[in-house]
Amino acid sequence: VWSKSPLEDFKRCEELTQKSKELDENLSIVYAAAALLRLIKLDHKKSIEESKRAITLGPNDPWNYCVLAYAKYFNGDFQEAVSLCEKIERLSPYRPSAYLMVTGLSYRGVGKYDEAVAIFNDLLDRAQKGEFNPLLAHQYLIPTYAMQGNMSKARFHAAELLKINPNYSIDNYRTVTFYKNPEHLEAIVDALRKVGIPEAPPKKDSL
């Protein structure tokens, strides 16, 4: 049950993850969960360590490789993330939306924009079926199209994103991303800014 405090929820997740480790230290899914929690705290080194532990315990579980690829992406190790995503595809030919998301980000990281665009458009199609968050699909497509040089498409998806959430802003984006290298973050922010995403949410009219 979620509380009204995201911080309290996060602390509770950390407590439950640690308790799970104490009950059974051989569950790979627990270490994968711990890796994601570490990534949220921007502890990239520990996130990668926890991910690798998950793979050691569950070498045939594609989710563990997905978590490591996600951590590697935000750590700036884009090519390593791509290699992990290719392994995921071998382990799981049908990739759930989360796997596609990480693969698309990894391809974008190494400059394979055509491949990334195709994947993110696939995610947008899945979003229309209720399998993925449409806001995230548009959010990923904006900078990818911009980096590809297709600004008209980037602006289209920016407009679609703002229809979904008129309060979306660059400030919002900064709070939900985990890049270790500020330059990688600013490359995305610059693309968002170029297509008209506001720096901050619109101010509410005072009564």
Short mmCIF file of C-alpha atoms in Angstrom, two decimals:
data_model
loop_
_atom_site.label_atom_id
_atom_site.label_comp_id
_atom_site.label_asym_id
_atom_site.label_seq_id
_atom_site.Cartn_x
_atom_site.Cartn_y
_atom_site.Cartn_z
CA VAL A 1 0.00 0.00 0.00
CA TRP A 2 1.45 3.35 -1.04
CA SER A 3 1.58 6.13 1.51
CA LYS A 4 1.23 9.83 0.84
CA SER A 5 4.99 10.25 1.13
CA PRO A 6 7.19 9.03 -1.75
CA LEU A 7 10.22 9.30 0.54
CA GLU A 8 8.62 7.03 3.11
CA ASP A 9 7.66 4.58 0.36
CA PHE A 10 11.25 4.54 -0.86
CA LYS A 11 12.61 3.91 2.62
CA ARG A 12 10.11 1.10 3.06
CA CYS A 13 11.26 -0.47 -0.22
CA GLU A 14 14.85 -0.34 0.99
CA GLU A 15 13.89 -1.96 4.28
CA LEU A 16 11.95 -4.74 2.59
CA THR A 17 14.76 -5.40 0.13
CA GLN A 18 17.30 -5.69 2.93
CA LYS A 19 14.96 -7.95 4.90
CA SER A 20 14.53 -10.16 1.84
CA LYS A 21 18.30 -10.51 1.52
CA GLU A 22 18.49 -11.59 5.15
CA LEU A 23 15.77 -14.20 4.65
CA ASP A 24 17.26 -15.63 1.46
CA GLU A 25 20.51 -14.32 0.07
CA ASN A 26 20.17 -16.35 -3.13
CA LEU A 27 17.18 -14.63 -4.72
CA SER A 28 18.40 -12.79 -7.81
CA ILE A 29 15.27 -10.66 -8.04
CA VAL A 30 16.04 -9.10 -4.67
CA TYR A 31 19.45 -7.93 -5.87
CA ALA A 32 17.91 -6.59 -9.08
CA ALA A 33 15.46 -4.60 -6.97
CA ALA A 34 18.31 -3.36 -4.78
CA ALA A 35 20.19 -2.28 -7.91
CA LEU A 36 17.28 -0.12 -9.04
CA LEU A 37 16.97 1.45 -5.60
CA ARG A 38 20.68 2.25 -5.65
CA LEU A 39 20.34 3.80 -9.09
CA ILE A 40 17.54 6.06 -7.88
CA LYS A 41 19.92 7.23 -5.16
CA LEU A 42 22.52 7.90 -7.91
CA ASP A 43 24.89 5.32 -6.45
CA HIS A 44 25.88 3.98 -9.86
CA LYS A 45 28.78 1.87 -8.63
CA LYS A 46 26.68 0.01 -6.08
CA SER A 47 23.82 -0.35 -8.55
CA ILE A 48 26.13 -2.10 -11.00
CA GLU A 49 27.50 -4.32 -8.24
CA GLU A 50 24.01 -5.36 -7.15
CA SER A 51 23.04 -6.02 -10.78
CA LYS A 52 26.05 -8.25 -11.32
CA ARG A 53 25.21 -10.17 -8.17
CA ALA A 54 21.69 -10.70 -9.53
CA ILE A 55 23.15 -12.11 -12.76
CA THR A 56 25.45 -14.43 -10.82
CA LEU A 57 22.43 -15.82 -8.96
CA GLY A 58 20.11 -15.84 -11.98
CA PRO A 59 22.24 -16.10 -15.14
CA ASN A 60 19.28 -17.10 -17.33
CA ASP A 61 16.89 -14.39 -16.18
CA PRO A 62 16.78 -11.60 -18.80
CA TRP A 63 15.44 -9.14 -16.21
CA ASN A 64 18.77 -9.18 -14.38
CA TYR A 65 20.60 -8.21 -17.58
CA CYS A 66 18.01 -5.51 -18.22
CA VAL A 67 18.66 -3.95 -14.82
CA LEU A 68 22.42 -4.04 -15.39
CA ALA A 69 22.00 -2.50 -18.85
CA TYR A 70 19.86 0.26 -17.32
CA ALA A 71 22.52 0.98 -14.70
CA LYS A 72 25.26 0.87 -17.33
CA TYR A 73 23.33 3.29 -19.54
CA PHE A 74 23.02 5.90 -16.81
CA ASN A 75 26.63 5.31 -15.83
CA GLY A 76 27.58 6.37 -19.37
CA ASP A 77 28.67 2.90 -20.49
CA PHE A 78 26.45 2.97 -23.56
CA GLN A 79 28.16 0.29 -25.63
CA GLU A 80 28.19 -2.13 -22.70
CA ALA A 81 24.48 -1.46 -22.28
CA VAL A 82 23.89 -2.29 -25.96
CA SER A 83 25.79 -5.56 -25.62
CA LEU A 84 23.68 -6.51 -22.61
CA CYS A 85 20.49 -5.69 -24.50
CA GLU A 86 21.58 -7.95 -27.34
CA LYS A 87 22.03 -10.74 -24.80
CA ILE A 88 18.54 -10.02 -23.45
CA GLU A 89 17.12 -10.50 -26.94
CA ARG A 90 18.76 -13.91 -27.16
CA LEU A 91 17.34 -14.91 -23.78
CA SER A 92 13.91 -13.43 -24.43
CA PRO A 93 13.03 -13.01 -28.14
CA TYR A 94 9.76 -11.34 -27.15
CA ARG A 95 10.86 -8.35 -25.16
CA PRO A 96 8.49 -6.81 -22.60
CA SER A 97 8.17 -3.03 -22.72
CA ALA A 98 10.79 -2.48 -20.02
CA TYR A 99 13.36 -4.38 -22.07
CA LEU A 100 12.52 -2.33 -25.16
CA MET A 101 12.83 0.89 -23.17
CA VAL A 102 16.34 0.07 -22.00
CA THR A 103 17.35 -1.10 -25.48
CA GLY A 104 16.08 2.11 -27.06
CA LEU A 105 17.96 4.25 -24.57
CA SER A 106 21.14 2.24 -25.13
CA TYR A 107 20.93 2.57 -28.91
CA ARG A 108 20.38 6.30 -28.55
CA GLY A 109 23.41 6.48 -26.28
CA VAL A 110 25.69 5.04 -28.99
CA GLY A 111 24.16 7.21 -31.71
CA LYS A 112 22.01 4.57 -33.40
CA TYR A 113 19.08 6.94 -33.68
CA ASP A 114 17.17 5.08 -36.39
CA GLU A 115 17.10 1.92 -34.29
CA ALA A 116 16.16 3.88 -31.17
CA VAL A 117 13.32 5.69 -32.98
CA ALA A 118 11.91 2.37 -34.20
CA ILE A 119 11.96 0.96 -30.68
CA PHE A 120 10.39 4.01 -29.07
CA ASN A 121 7.65 4.06 -31.70
CA ASP A 122 7.02 0.41 -30.86
CA LEU A 123 6.67 1.48 -27.23
CA LEU A 124 4.20 4.18 -28.29
CA ASP A 125 2.15 1.53 -30.11
CA ARG A 126 2.20 -0.60 -26.98
CA ALA A 127 1.17 2.42 -24.92
CA GLN A 128 -1.99 2.70 -27.00
CA LYS A 129 -2.77 -0.87 -25.92
CA GLY A 130 -2.17 -0.05 -22.26
CA GLU A 131 1.20 -1.81 -22.09
CA PHE A 132 3.36 1.27 -21.52
CA ASN A 133 3.12 4.85 -20.30
CA PRO A 134 2.44 7.05 -23.36
CA LEU A 135 4.04 10.07 -21.72
CA LEU A 136 7.33 8.19 -21.42
CA ALA A 137 7.15 7.03 -25.04
CA HIS A 138 6.82 10.65 -26.21
CA GLN A 139 9.51 11.74 -23.74
CA TYR A 140 11.96 9.26 -25.25
CA LEU A 141 11.05 10.13 -28.84
CA ILE A 142 11.56 13.89 -28.46
CA PRO A 143 15.34 13.95 -27.91
CA THR A 144 15.88 10.93 -30.14
CA TYR A 145 14.24 12.62 -33.12
CA ALA A 146 16.05 15.86 -32.27
CA MET A 147 19.42 14.10 -32.21
CA GLN A 148 18.50 12.41 -35.48
CA GLY A 149 17.89 15.87 -36.94
CA ASN A 150 14.14 15.42 -37.41
CA MET A 151 12.94 18.48 -35.50
CA SER A 152 9.40 18.40 -36.91
CA LYS A 153 8.86 14.95 -35.42
CA ALA A 154 10.49 16.07 -32.17
CA ARG A 155 8.11 19.04 -31.94
CA PHE A 156 5.12 16.82 -32.71
CA HIS A 157 5.93 14.51 -29.82
CA ALA A 158 6.61 17.47 -27.54
CA ALA A 159 3.11 18.76 -28.30
CA GLU A 160 1.63 15.32 -27.66
CA LEU A 161 3.48 15.03 -24.36
CA LEU A 162 2.18 18.42 -23.20
CA LYS A 163 -1.35 17.35 -24.09
CA ILE A 164 -0.96 14.44 -21.70
CA ASN A 165 0.63 16.55 -18.97
CA PRO A 166 0.43 20.33 -19.45
CA ASN A 167 2.56 20.76 -16.31
CA TYR A 168 5.48 18.77 -17.70
CA SER A 169 8.76 20.68 -17.63
CA ILE A 170 12.51 20.31 -17.81
CA ASP A 171 12.61 20.70 -14.03
CA ASN A 172 10.30 17.66 -13.81
CA TYR A 173 12.55 15.68 -16.11
CA ARG A 174 15.64 16.43 -14.06
CA THR A 175 14.03 14.87 -10.99
CA VAL A 176 13.30 11.51 -12.63
CA THR A 177 16.55 10.75 -14.41
CA PHE A 178 19.77 9.21 -13.16
CA TYR A 179 22.66 10.26 -15.41
CA LYS A 180 26.07 10.15 -13.77
CA ASN A 181 27.67 12.46 -16.34
CA PRO A 182 26.04 15.91 -16.36
CA GLU A 183 26.88 16.29 -20.05
CA HIS A 184 24.67 13.31 -20.92
CA LEU A 185 21.80 14.85 -19.00
CA GLU A 186 22.27 18.26 -20.58
CA ALA A 187 22.22 16.76 -24.07
CA ILE A 188 18.69 15.52 -23.39
CA VAL A 189 17.66 18.75 -21.69
CA ASP A 190 18.95 20.79 -24.64
CA ALA A 191 16.81 18.73 -27.01
CA LEU A 192 13.73 19.20 -24.83
CA ARG A 193 14.38 22.92 -24.64
CA LYS A 194 14.74 23.27 -28.43
CA VAL A 195 11.25 21.90 -29.04
CA GLY A 196 9.55 24.13 -26.52
CA ILE A 197 9.39 22.09 -23.33
CA PRO A 198 9.28 24.78 -20.60
CA GLU A 199 11.96 25.04 -17.95
CA ALA A 200 9.43 24.96 -15.12
CA PRO A 201 5.75 24.10 -14.74
CA PRO A 202 3.35 26.94 -15.51
CA LYS A 203 2.53 29.08 -12.50
CA LYS A 204 -0.96 28.65 -11.12
CA ASP A 205 -3.12 31.75 -11.09
CA SER A 206 -3.47 33.13 -7.58
CA LEU A 207 -7.00 33.42 -6.22
#
